[in-house]
Amino acid sequence: MIWDKKYETMPRSELADLQGQRLRAIAEKVYDRVPFYKAKFDAHGVKPSDIRSIADIAALPFTTKDEMRDVYPYGLLACPLSDIIEIHTSSGTTGKPVVDAYTRADIDLWGESMARTLSMGGAGKDDILQNAYGYGLFTGGLGAHYGAQRIGATCIPISGGNTKRQLDFLRDFGSTALTCTPSYSLYIAEAGREEGIDFEKLPLKRGFFGAEPWSDNMRAEIEEKLKIKAYDIFGLTEIIGPGVAAECECQNLLHVFEDYYYPEIINPDTGAVLPEGEKGELVFTTLTKEGTPLIRYRTRDITYITRDPCPCGRTHVKMHRLLGRTDDMLIIRGVNVFPSQVEQVLVKAEGVEPHYQLIVDRRDNMDCLEVQVEMTENLFSDELKYIEQKEKEIEHQLKESLLVHSRVKLVEPKSIARSEGKAKRIVDKRNI
Ligand code: DLL
C-alpha cells in the first residue's frame, strides 16, 4: 500500500519543483538562524538567493560528521531550544556524539517517514508489530514506534535482547510484523527452532530490517526460516533515524523519500556529483527538517542511485543496498564501532602496547568482536591469573566506550604482524 500517494507518486518534474522550493527555504533558514551555516556559506561564496532550482544544490558546501561534533551539542539548532521535544545522538565515534534534535513537526515527519516504510512492506492498522530495535538514544526503537503508531498498528515496544521473551511474545501475542536488525532476526529464528517453534504456524508475515549491512543471501535465509517477507530499511541518526529509504513490495532497491531527504552521490575524493548509476558516497540534504536541518551531509556510505521507473508506481529515486563505507566503521550487533575508539581505550590501559587487531566474526548469527592486544614484556612474565584479570578489566573499559561487548585476548609481545604501510587493524571474517 502507498501511504502518501500524492508525494510518493508525484510526477518527477513536479517533485523537482517542490525540491527546489524546499531547498531554497531551508538554505534561507539555516543561513539566517545557524551561525555555523552562515559562516560556511560565506566562506564558500554562496547565498541562499543563488538557489533557484534543485540543480543549484551543487553550489552549497558539504557538512561532515567532524564539523557536527565541533559544534556539539546545540550548534546546529535552527530553532529555539524550547521548541525541541526530543533528542537522539549517534554512537560510535571517539569524542562527542552527533546530535539530532527534533521539534514536534520533526517527530511527525519521522512518523510519516516510517509510516511510508512500514506501508511499503504491506503493514497496516491490523498488524501487531513486535519492535525489537533498541529503545533509547538509538533511533531504531522510537523511529519504528512512531511509524507503527502512525499507521495504527498495535506496537509492542519489547526493545532488543531477551530472545526467550521475544519468542514468547511472537507466540502469545500473535505478532504479524517484526522490526530488528537482520542478524538478530536470524538469531531469533535459530533460537525458535531450538525451542521447537514451527514458524509456519505463527501469524508472523513481514519484517523490516536495517541498521547494519546484509545481503540477498541473508534475506533468503530470513524469509525461509521465519516464513516471512523481509524488507531492507535504511536511515541514519543525523538525518532523522530509520525512515530515510526503504524497499517497496518489489524488494528491489530502496526508494529514498526524496521530498524530505534529497540524495546525491559524490566522488569521495573530489566532491564532484556523480551521474546516476555510478557508485560513490551518499550525501543527504534534509529539505523540511526544523530542529537540526543538514545541508549536503556526507554519510560515508557507498552506493549508487537510479531513477528507473518502479513497477510499484512510486516515482522516488532508488538506491542500491549499501555497498560499503569510505571509512573503517564497523557495525557490530547494530552498534557502530570505529577502531579508533578501541585504540583510545588501549592507549590508556596499563600493561599493553598499542599493537592490536579487531577480529570480527558471526557465530550463531551473532556478531562477535575479539580484540587482540599485545602485552608488555613485564605483564607477559606475570602470572596467568593476573593476565586474565587484566583482560577482564580492559573488556569492561571497552564495553563502556563501545557500548557493545567484546572479548579481549592479550597476546605475546611482537606477535601481531607489523605493517610497513597502514596497520591492518580489522580482520572481518563475517560472510554476510
Ligand atoms: O542505524 C538507523 C536505523 C535504525 C536504520 C533502524 C534502519 C533501522 P545509526 O546508528 O546512526 O542509525 O547508523 C547509521 O548504519 O550510515 C549505515 O552505515 C548503517 N545502516 C543503516 N541502515 C542500513 C541498512 C541507524 N539497511 C549507519 N543497510 C548508516 C546497511 C545500514 N547499513
CSV table of C-alpha atoms and ligand atoms in Angstrom, one decimal:
chain,number,residue,atom,x,y,z
A,1,MET,CA,0.0,0.0,0.0
A,2,ILE,CA,1.2,3.5,-0.8
A,3,TRP,CA,0.9,5.6,2.4
A,4,ASP,CA,1.2,9.1,0.9
A,5,LYS,CA,0.1,8.7,-2.7
A,6,LYS,CA,0.4,12.4,-3.5
A,7,TYR,CA,4.0,12.7,-2.6
A,8,GLU,CA,5.3,9.2,-3.2
A,9,THR,CA,3.9,9.1,-6.8
A,10,MET,CA,4.4,12.7,-7.7
A,11,PRO,CA,5.4,13.2,-11.3
A,12,ARG,CA,9.2,13.8,-11.4
A,13,SER,CA,9.1,17.3,-12.8
A,14,GLU,CA,6.6,18.4,-10.1
A,15,LEU,CA,8.8,16.7,-7.5
A,16,ALA,CA,11.9,18.6,-8.8
A,17,ASP,CA,10.0,21.9,-8.4
A,18,LEU,CA,9.0,21.1,-4.9
A,19,GLN,CA,12.5,20.1,-4.0
A,20,GLY,CA,13.8,23.4,-5.5
A,21,GLN,CA,11.4,25.4,-3.4
A,22,ARG,CA,12.2,23.4,-0.2
A,23,LEU,CA,15.9,23.7,-0.8
A,24,ARG,CA,15.7,27.5,-1.1
A,25,ALA,CA,13.6,27.7,2.0
A,26,ILE,CA,15.9,25.5,4.1
A,27,ALA,CA,19.0,27.3,2.8
A,28,GLU,CA,17.4,30.7,3.9
A,29,LYS,CA,16.5,29.3,7.2
A,30,VAL,CA,19.9,27.9,8.1
A,31,TYR,CA,21.7,31.0,6.8
A,32,ASP,CA,19.6,33.2,9.0
A,33,ARG,CA,19.4,31.1,12.1
A,34,VAL,CA,22.6,28.9,12.3
A,35,PRO,CA,25.9,30.8,12.6
A,36,PHE,CA,27.7,27.6,11.6
A,37,TYR,CA,26.0,27.6,8.2
A,38,LYS,CA,26.2,31.3,7.7
A,39,ALA,CA,30.0,31.1,8.1
A,40,LYS,CA,30.2,28.1,5.8
A,41,PHE,CA,28.0,29.7,3.1
A,42,ASP,CA,30.0,32.9,3.3
A,43,ALA,CA,33.3,31.1,3.1
A,44,HIS,CA,32.0,29.2,0.1
A,45,GLY,CA,30.8,32.4,-1.6
A,46,VAL,CA,27.2,31.3,-1.9
A,47,LYS,CA,23.9,32.9,-0.8
A,48,PRO,CA,20.5,31.3,-0.3
A,49,SER,CA,19.2,33.6,-3.1
A,50,ASP,CA,21.6,31.7,-5.5
A,51,ILE,CA,19.3,28.7,-5.2
A,52,ARG,CA,16.8,28.8,-7.9
A,53,SER,CA,16.2,25.1,-8.5
A,54,ILE,CA,17.3,21.8,-7.0
A,55,ALA,CA,20.1,21.6,-9.5
A,56,ASP,CA,21.7,24.5,-7.7
A,57,ILE,CA,22.4,22.3,-4.7
A,58,ALA,CA,25.8,21.5,-6.0
A,59,ALA,CA,26.8,25.2,-5.2
A,60,LEU,CA,26.3,24.6,-1.5
A,61,PRO,CA,29.1,23.4,0.9
A,62,PHE,CA,29.2,19.9,2.4
A,63,THR,CA,28.7,19.1,6.1
A,64,THR,CA,30.8,16.5,7.7
A,65,LYS,CA,30.5,14.5,10.9
A,66,ASP,CA,33.6,16.1,12.4
A,67,GLU,CA,32.1,19.5,11.8
A,68,MET,CA,28.9,18.5,13.5
A,69,ARG,CA,30.9,17.3,16.5
A,70,ASP,CA,32.8,20.5,16.7
A,71,VAL,CA,29.6,22.4,17.4
A,72,TYR,CA,28.2,19.8,19.9
A,73,PRO,CA,25.7,19.9,21.5
A,74,TYR,CA,23.4,22.6,20.2
A,75,GLY,CA,25.4,24.4,17.5
A,76,LEU,CA,23.2,23.2,14.6
A,77,LEU,CA,19.9,24.2,16.1
A,78,ALA,CA,17.8,26.2,13.7
A,79,CYS,CA,15.0,26.9,16.3
A,80,PRO,CA,14.8,27.9,19.9
A,81,LEU,CA,15.7,25.0,22.3
A,82,SER,CA,12.3,25.4,23.9
A,83,ASP,CA,10.8,24.1,20.6
A,84,ILE,CA,12.8,20.8,20.8
A,85,ILE,CA,10.8,17.9,22.2
A,86,GLU,CA,13.3,15.0,21.8
A,87,ILE,CA,17.0,14.4,21.3
A,88,HIS,CA,18.9,11.4,19.9
A,89,THR,CA,22.6,11.0,19.4
A,90,SER,CA,24.6,8.7,17.3
A,91,SER,CA,27.0,6.2,18.9
A,92,GLY,CA,30.3,5.1,17.5
A,93,THR,CA,32.8,7.9,17.3
A,94,THR,CA,35.5,8.9,19.6
A,95,GLY,CA,34.9,12.1,21.5
A,96,LYS,CA,31.5,13.7,21.2
A,97,PRO,CA,28.5,12.2,19.6
A,98,VAL,CA,26.5,14.0,16.9
A,99,VAL,CA,23.1,15.3,17.9
A,100,ASP,CA,19.7,15.2,16.2
A,101,ALA,CA,17.2,17.4,17.9
A,102,TYR,CA,13.5,17.1,16.9
A,103,THR,CA,10.7,19.6,17.1
A,104,ARG,CA,7.1,18.4,17.2
A,105,ALA,CA,7.0,18.7,13.4
A,106,ASP,CA,10.2,16.7,13.1
A,107,ILE,CA,8.7,13.9,15.2
A,108,ASP,CA,5.6,14.0,12.9
A,109,LEU,CA,7.9,13.9,9.9
A,110,TRP,CA,9.7,10.9,11.3
A,111,GLY,CA,6.4,9.1,12.0
A,112,GLU,CA,5.3,9.8,8.4
A,113,SER,CA,8.7,8.6,7.0
A,114,MET,CA,8.3,5.3,9.0
A,115,ALA,CA,4.7,5.0,8.1
A,116,ARG,CA,5.7,5.0,4.4
A,117,THR,CA,8.4,2.5,5.2
A,118,LEU,CA,6.0,0.1,7.0
A,119,SER,CA,3.3,0.5,4.4
A,120,MET,CA,5.8,-0.4,1.7
A,121,GLY,CA,6.0,-3.9,3.2
A,122,GLY,CA,2.3,-4.2,3.5
A,123,ALA,CA,1.9,-3.3,7.2
A,124,GLY,CA,-1.2,-1.5,8.3
A,125,LYS,CA,-3.7,-1.0,11.0
A,126,ASP,CA,-4.3,-4.7,11.6
A,127,ASP,CA,-0.7,-5.5,12.2
A,128,ILE,CA,0.8,-6.4,15.6
A,129,LEU,CA,4.3,-5.1,15.4
A,130,GLN,CA,6.9,-6.5,17.7
A,131,ASN,CA,9.5,-3.8,17.8
A,132,ALA,CA,12.8,-5.4,18.8
A,133,TYR,CA,15.0,-2.4,17.8
A,134,GLY,CA,16.7,-0.9,20.9
A,135,TYR,CA,14.8,1.9,22.5
A,136,GLY,CA,16.8,4.8,23.8
A,137,LEU,CA,19.2,7.2,22.1
A,138,PHE,CA,19.5,4.7,19.3
A,139,THR,CA,16.9,5.8,16.7
A,140,GLY,CA,15.7,2.3,15.7
A,141,GLY,CA,13.3,1.7,18.6
A,142,LEU,CA,11.5,5.0,18.7
A,143,GLY,CA,11.6,5.5,14.9
A,144,ALA,CA,9.8,2.2,14.3
A,145,HIS,CA,7.5,3.0,17.2
A,146,TYR,CA,6.3,6.3,15.8
A,147,GLY,CA,5.8,4.8,12.4
A,148,ALA,CA,3.8,1.9,13.8
A,149,GLN,CA,1.6,4.3,15.7
A,150,ARG,CA,1.1,6.5,12.7
A,151,ILE,CA,-0.3,3.5,10.6
A,152,GLY,CA,-2.4,2.5,13.6
A,153,ALA,CA,-0.7,-0.9,14.1
A,154,THR,CA,-0.5,-2.4,17.6
A,155,CYS,CA,3.1,-1.7,18.7
A,156,ILE,CA,4.8,-3.9,21.2
A,157,PRO,CA,7.8,-1.9,22.4
A,158,ILE,CA,9.8,-5.0,23.5
A,159,SER,CA,13.1,-3.5,22.5
A,160,GLY,CA,16.2,-5.6,21.7
A,161,GLY,CA,17.5,-8.7,23.5
A,162,ASN,CA,15.9,-11.3,25.8
A,163,THR,CA,15.4,-13.7,23.0
A,164,LYS,CA,13.3,-16.1,25.1
A,165,ARG,CA,10.8,-13.4,25.7
A,166,GLN,CA,10.8,-12.4,22.0
A,167,LEU,CA,9.8,-15.9,21.2
A,168,ASP,CA,7.1,-16.0,23.9
A,169,PHE,CA,5.7,-12.7,22.6
A,170,LEU,CA,5.7,-13.9,19.0
A,171,ARG,CA,3.6,-16.8,20.0
A,172,ASP,CA,1.4,-15.3,22.7
A,173,PHE,CA,0.6,-12.0,21.1
A,174,GLY,CA,0.4,-13.3,17.5
A,175,SER,CA,2.8,-10.6,16.2
A,176,THR,CA,2.5,-10.2,12.5
A,177,ALA,CA,5.4,-7.9,11.9
A,178,LEU,CA,8.9,-7.8,13.4
A,179,THR,CA,11.4,-5.0,13.4
A,180,CYS,CA,15.0,-5.5,14.4
A,181,THR,CA,18.5,-5.9,12.9
A,182,PRO,CA,18.7,-8.6,10.2
A,183,SER,CA,21.2,-10.6,12.2
A,184,TYR,CA,19.0,-10.5,15.2
A,185,SER,CA,16.1,-11.8,13.2
A,186,LEU,CA,18.2,-14.9,12.3
A,187,TYR,CA,19.2,-15.3,15.9
A,188,ILE,CA,15.5,-15.3,16.9
A,189,ALA,CA,14.8,-17.8,14.1
A,190,GLU,CA,17.5,-20.2,15.3
A,191,ALA,CA,16.6,-19.9,18.9
A,192,GLY,CA,12.9,-20.6,18.0
A,193,ARG,CA,13.9,-23.7,16.0
A,194,GLU,CA,15.8,-25.0,19.0
A,195,GLU,CA,12.7,-24.4,21.1
A,196,GLY,CA,10.7,-26.4,18.6
A,197,ILE,CA,8.7,-23.5,17.2
A,198,ASP,CA,7.2,-24.0,13.8
A,199,PHE,CA,7.2,-20.5,12.3
A,200,GLU,CA,4.9,-21.7,9.5
A,201,LYS,CA,2.2,-21.9,12.2
A,202,LEU,CA,2.9,-18.4,13.6
A,203,PRO,CA,1.0,-15.4,12.2
A,204,LEU,CA,4.3,-13.5,11.6
A,205,LYS,CA,4.2,-12.2,8.0
A,206,ARG,CA,6.7,-9.5,7.5
A,207,GLY,CA,9.9,-7.9,8.9
A,208,PHE,CA,11.6,-4.6,8.5
A,209,PHE,CA,15.3,-5.0,8.9
A,210,GLY,CA,18.2,-2.5,8.8
A,211,ALA,CA,20.8,-0.6,10.8
A,212,GLU,CA,23.6,-2.9,9.5
A,213,PRO,CA,24.7,-4.4,6.2
A,214,TRP,CA,23.0,-7.5,4.9
A,215,SER,CA,22.6,-9.3,1.6
A,216,ASP,CA,20.1,-11.0,-0.6
A,217,ASN,CA,21.5,-14.3,0.7
A,218,MET,CA,20.7,-13.3,4.2
A,219,ARG,CA,17.2,-12.1,3.0
A,220,ALA,CA,16.6,-15.6,1.5
A,221,GLU,CA,17.6,-17.2,4.8
A,222,ILE,CA,15.5,-15.0,6.9
A,223,GLU,CA,12.5,-15.4,4.7
A,224,GLU,CA,12.9,-19.2,4.7
A,225,LYS,CA,13.5,-19.6,8.4
A,226,LEU,CA,10.9,-17.2,9.7
A,227,LYS,CA,8.4,-17.7,6.8
A,228,ILE,CA,8.0,-14.0,6.2
A,229,LYS,CA,8.8,-11.3,3.7
A,230,ALA,CA,11.9,-9.4,4.7
A,231,TYR,CA,12.4,-5.7,3.7
A,232,ASP,CA,15.5,-3.6,3.9
A,233,ILE,CA,15.1,-0.3,5.6
A,234,PHE,CA,17.7,2.4,5.8
A,235,GLY,CA,18.5,5.6,7.7
A,236,LEU,CA,20.9,7.4,10.0
A,237,THR,CA,20.7,9.4,13.1
A,238,GLU,CA,22.0,12.6,11.6
A,239,ILE,CA,19.2,12.7,9.0
A,240,ILE,CA,16.3,11.5,11.1
A,241,GLY,CA,16.9,7.8,12.1
A,242,PRO,CA,15.3,5.0,10.2
A,243,GLY,CA,12.8,6.1,7.5
A,244,VAL,CA,15.2,7.8,5.0
A,245,ALA,CA,14.9,5.0,2.4
A,246,ALA,CA,13.1,1.6,2.2
A,247,GLU,CA,12.3,-1.3,-0.1
A,248,CYS,CA,8.8,-1.4,-1.6
A,249,GLU,CA,6.9,-4.6,-2.3
A,250,CYS,CA,9.2,-5.2,-5.3
A,251,GLN,CA,12.1,-5.8,-2.9
A,252,ASN,CA,14.5,-4.4,-5.4
A,253,LEU,CA,16.5,-1.3,-4.3
A,254,LEU,CA,15.3,1.2,-1.7
A,255,HIS,CA,13.1,4.2,-2.5
A,256,VAL,CA,14.6,7.3,-1.0
A,257,PHE,CA,12.0,9.7,0.4
A,258,GLU,CA,13.4,12.5,-1.6
A,259,ASP,CA,10.7,15.0,-1.0
A,260,TYR,CA,12.1,15.0,2.6
A,261,TYR,CA,15.7,13.8,2.2
A,262,TYR,CA,17.5,14.8,-1.0
A,263,PRO,CA,20.2,12.3,-2.0
A,264,GLU,CA,23.3,12.9,-4.1
A,265,ILE,CA,26.2,10.6,-5.0
A,266,ILE,CA,29.6,12.2,-5.0
A,267,ASN,CA,33.1,11.2,-5.7
A,268,PRO,CA,34.5,11.0,-2.1
A,269,ASP,CA,37.9,12.3,-3.2
A,270,THR,CA,36.9,15.3,-5.3
A,271,GLY,CA,33.4,16.0,-4.1
A,272,ALA,CA,32.1,16.1,-7.7
A,273,VAL,CA,28.5,14.9,-8.1
A,274,LEU,CA,28.4,11.6,-10.0
A,275,PRO,CA,25.8,10.7,-12.6
A,276,GLU,CA,23.0,8.2,-12.0
A,277,GLY,CA,24.2,4.6,-11.8
A,278,GLU,CA,27.8,5.5,-10.6
A,279,LYS,CA,29.0,4.3,-7.3
A,280,GLY,CA,30.1,6.9,-4.8
A,281,GLU,CA,29.5,8.4,-1.4
A,282,LEU,CA,25.9,9.1,-0.4
A,283,VAL,CA,25.1,12.7,0.6
A,284,PHE,CA,21.8,13.9,2.1
A,285,THR,CA,20.1,17.3,2.5
A,286,THR,CA,17.1,17.5,4.8
A,287,LEU,CA,14.6,19.5,2.9
A,288,THR,CA,12.0,20.0,5.6
A,289,LYS,CA,13.5,19.4,9.0
A,290,GLU,CA,13.1,22.1,11.6
A,291,GLY,CA,15.3,21.3,14.6
A,292,THR,CA,18.7,20.4,13.1
A,293,PRO,CA,18.5,20.7,9.3
A,294,LEU,CA,21.5,19.4,7.4
A,295,ILE,CA,22.9,20.6,4.2
A,296,ARG,CA,24.8,18.1,2.0
A,297,TYR,CA,25.7,15.8,4.8
A,298,ARG,CA,28.4,13.3,3.8
A,299,THR,CA,27.3,9.9,5.2
A,300,ARG,CA,30.5,7.9,4.2
A,301,ASP,CA,28.1,5.2,3.0
A,302,ILE,CA,28.8,3.9,-0.5
A,303,THR,CA,26.0,3.1,-3.0
A,304,TYR,CA,24.5,4.3,-6.3
A,305,ILE,CA,21.1,5.7,-7.2
A,306,THR,CA,18.8,5.2,-10.2
A,307,ARG,CA,15.6,6.9,-11.4
A,308,ASP,CA,14.4,3.9,-13.5
A,309,PRO,CA,10.6,3.7,-13.1
A,310,CYS,CA,9.5,1.2,-10.5
A,311,PRO,CA,6.5,-1.2,-11.1
A,312,CYS,CA,5.1,-0.1,-7.7
A,313,GLY,CA,4.2,3.3,-9.1
A,314,ARG,CA,6.3,5.3,-6.7
A,315,THR,CA,8.4,7.9,-8.5
A,316,HIS,CA,11.0,8.4,-5.9
A,317,VAL,CA,14.6,7.7,-6.8
A,318,LYS,CA,16.0,4.3,-5.7
A,319,MET,CA,19.3,3.5,-4.1
A,320,HIS,CA,21.1,0.1,-4.1
A,321,ARG,CA,21.6,-1.5,-0.7
A,322,LEU,CA,24.8,-0.2,0.8
A,323,LEU,CA,28.0,-1.3,-0.9
A,324,GLY,CA,30.5,-0.3,1.8
A,325,ARG,CA,31.9,2.7,3.6
A,326,THR,CA,34.5,5.3,2.9
A,327,ASP,CA,35.9,4.9,6.4
A,328,ASP,CA,36.6,2.0,8.7
A,329,MET,CA,33.4,2.0,10.6
A,330,LEU,CA,32.2,-1.5,11.7
A,331,ILE,CA,28.7,-2.3,12.7
A,332,ILE,CA,28.7,-4.9,15.5
A,333,ARG,CA,25.2,-6.1,16.5
A,334,GLY,CA,23.7,-2.9,15.1
A,335,VAL,CA,26.2,-0.7,17.0
A,336,ASN,CA,28.6,1.5,15.1
A,337,VAL,CA,32.2,0.9,16.1
A,338,PHE,CA,35.4,2.6,15.0
A,339,PRO,CA,38.8,1.1,15.5
A,340,SER,CA,39.9,4.5,16.8
A,341,GLN,CA,37.6,4.1,19.8
A,342,VAL,CA,39.3,0.8,20.7
A,343,GLU,CA,42.6,2.5,20.4
A,344,GLN,CA,41.7,5.3,22.7
A,345,VAL,CA,40.9,2.8,25.4
A,346,LEU,CA,44.0,0.7,24.8
A,347,VAL,CA,46.5,3.6,25.0
A,348,LYS,CA,45.1,4.4,28.4
A,349,ALA,CA,45.3,0.8,29.7
A,350,GLU,CA,48.4,-0.4,31.6
A,351,GLY,CA,50.3,-3.5,30.6
A,352,VAL,CA,49.5,-3.4,26.9
A,353,GLU,CA,51.1,-2.0,23.8
A,354,PRO,CA,49.2,-0.1,21.1
A,355,HIS,CA,49.5,-3.1,18.8
A,356,TYR,CA,46.1,-4.6,18.3
A,357,GLN,CA,43.8,-6.2,15.9
A,358,LEU,CA,40.0,-6.5,15.8
A,359,ILE,CA,38.7,-9.9,14.8
A,360,VAL,CA,35.1,-9.8,13.8
A,361,ASP,CA,33.1,-12.9,13.2
A,362,ARG,CA,29.5,-14.1,13.2
A,363,ARG,CA,28.7,-17.1,15.3
A,364,ASP,CA,25.1,-18.4,15.6
A,365,ASN,CA,24.0,-15.3,13.7
A,366,MET,CA,25.5,-13.0,16.3
A,367,ASP,CA,28.4,-10.7,15.6
A,368,CYS,CA,31.3,-11.2,18.0
A,369,LEU,CA,34.3,-8.9,18.4
A,370,GLU,CA,37.6,-10.1,19.7
A,371,VAL,CA,40.2,-7.5,20.5
A,372,GLN,CA,43.7,-9.0,20.4
A,373,VAL,CA,46.3,-6.8,22.1
A,374,GLU,CA,50.0,-7.3,22.7
A,375,MET,CA,51.1,-7.3,26.4
A,376,THR,CA,54.2,-5.5,27.6
A,377,GLU,CA,57.2,-7.8,28.4
A,378,ASN,CA,56.5,-7.1,32.1
A,379,LEU,CA,52.9,-8.3,32.0
A,380,PHE,CA,53.9,-11.3,29.9
A,381,SER,CA,56.2,-12.5,32.6
A,382,ASP,CA,53.4,-12.2,35.2
A,383,GLU,CA,51.2,-14.9,36.4
A,384,LEU,CA,48.4,-16.2,34.2
A,385,LYS,CA,45.8,-15.2,36.8
A,386,TYR,CA,46.9,-11.6,36.6
A,387,ILE,CA,46.8,-11.6,32.8
A,388,GLU,CA,43.3,-12.9,32.9
A,389,GLN,CA,42.3,-10.2,35.3
A,390,LYS,CA,43.8,-7.6,33.0
A,391,GLU,CA,41.8,-9.0,30.1
A,392,LYS,CA,38.5,-8.6,32.1
A,393,GLU,CA,39.5,-5.1,33.1
A,394,ILE,CA,40.0,-4.0,29.5
A,395,GLU,CA,36.8,-5.8,28.4
A,396,HIS,CA,35.0,-3.7,30.9
A,397,GLN,CA,36.5,-0.4,29.8
A,398,LEU,CA,35.8,-1.3,26.1
A,399,LYS,CA,32.2,-2.0,26.9
A,400,GLU,CA,31.8,1.4,28.5
A,401,SER,CA,33.2,3.1,25.4
A,402,LEU,CA,31.9,1.0,22.5
A,403,LEU,CA,28.5,0.1,24.1
A,404,VAL,CA,28.9,-3.4,22.8
A,405,HIS,CA,30.6,-6.4,24.4
A,406,SER,CA,34.0,-7.6,23.1
A,407,ARG,CA,36.4,-10.3,24.2
A,408,VAL,CA,39.9,-9.2,24.9
A,409,LYS,CA,42.7,-11.5,24.3
A,410,LEU,CA,46.2,-10.5,25.5
A,411,VAL,CA,48.8,-11.9,23.2
A,412,GLU,CA,52.6,-12.2,23.3
A,413,PRO,CA,54.7,-9.2,22.7
A,414,LYS,CA,55.5,-8.7,19.0
A,415,SER,CA,53.1,-11.4,17.9
A,416,ILE,CA,50.8,-9.2,15.8
A,417,ALA,CA,52.1,-8.7,12.3
A,418,ARG,CA,53.6,-5.3,11.7
A,419,SER,CA,52.9,-3.5,8.5
A,420,GLU,CA,55.1,-1.1,6.6
A,421,GLY,CA,52.1,0.9,5.5
A,422,LYS,CA,48.7,1.2,7.1
A,423,ALA,CA,48.4,-1.2,10.0
A,424,LYS,CA,45.8,-3.9,9.4
A,425,ARG,CA,43.5,-3.3,12.3
A,426,ILE,CA,40.5,-5.2,11.2
A,427,VAL,CA,40.0,-8.9,10.2
A,428,ASP,CA,36.4,-9.2,9.3
A,429,LYS,CA,35.5,-12.9,8.9
A,430,ARG,CA,31.8,-12.4,8.6
A,431,ASN,CA,30.3,-13.8,5.4
A,432,ILE,CA,27.2,-11.6,5.1
B,1,DLL,O1,21.2,2.6,12.2
B,1,DLL,C1,19.2,4.0,11.9
B,1,DLL,C2,18.4,2.8,11.6
B,1,DLL,C3,17.7,2.1,12.6
B,1,DLL,C4,18.3,2.3,10.3
B,1,DLL,C5,16.9,1.0,12.3
B,1,DLL,C6,17.5,1.2,10.0
B,1,DLL,C7,16.8,0.6,11.0
B,1,DLL,P1,22.8,5.0,13.0
B,1,DLL,O2,23.0,4.2,14.3
B,1,DLL,O3,23.1,6.5,13.0
B,1,DLL,O4,21.4,4.9,12.5
B,1,DLL,O5,23.7,4.3,11.9
B,1,DLL,C8,23.7,4.7,10.6
B,1,DLL,O6,24.1,2.5,9.8
B,1,DLL,O7,25.2,5.3,7.9
B,1,DLL,C9,24.8,2.9,7.6
B,1,DLL,O8,26.2,2.8,7.5
B,1,DLL,C10,24.2,1.8,8.5
B,1,DLL,N1,22.9,1.4,8.1
B,1,DLL,C11,21.7,1.8,8.4
B,1,DLL,N2,20.7,1.1,7.8
B,1,DLL,C12,21.4,0.2,7.0
B,1,DLL,C13,20.9,-0.8,6.1
B,1,DLL,C14,20.7,3.7,12.2
B,1,DLL,N3,19.7,-1.0,5.8
B,1,DLL,C15,24.5,3.9,9.7
B,1,DLL,N4,21.9,-1.5,5.4
B,1,DLL,C16,24.4,4.2,8.2
B,1,DLL,C17,23.2,-1.3,5.7
B,1,DLL,C18,22.8,0.4,7.2
B,1,DLL,N5,23.7,-0.4,6.5
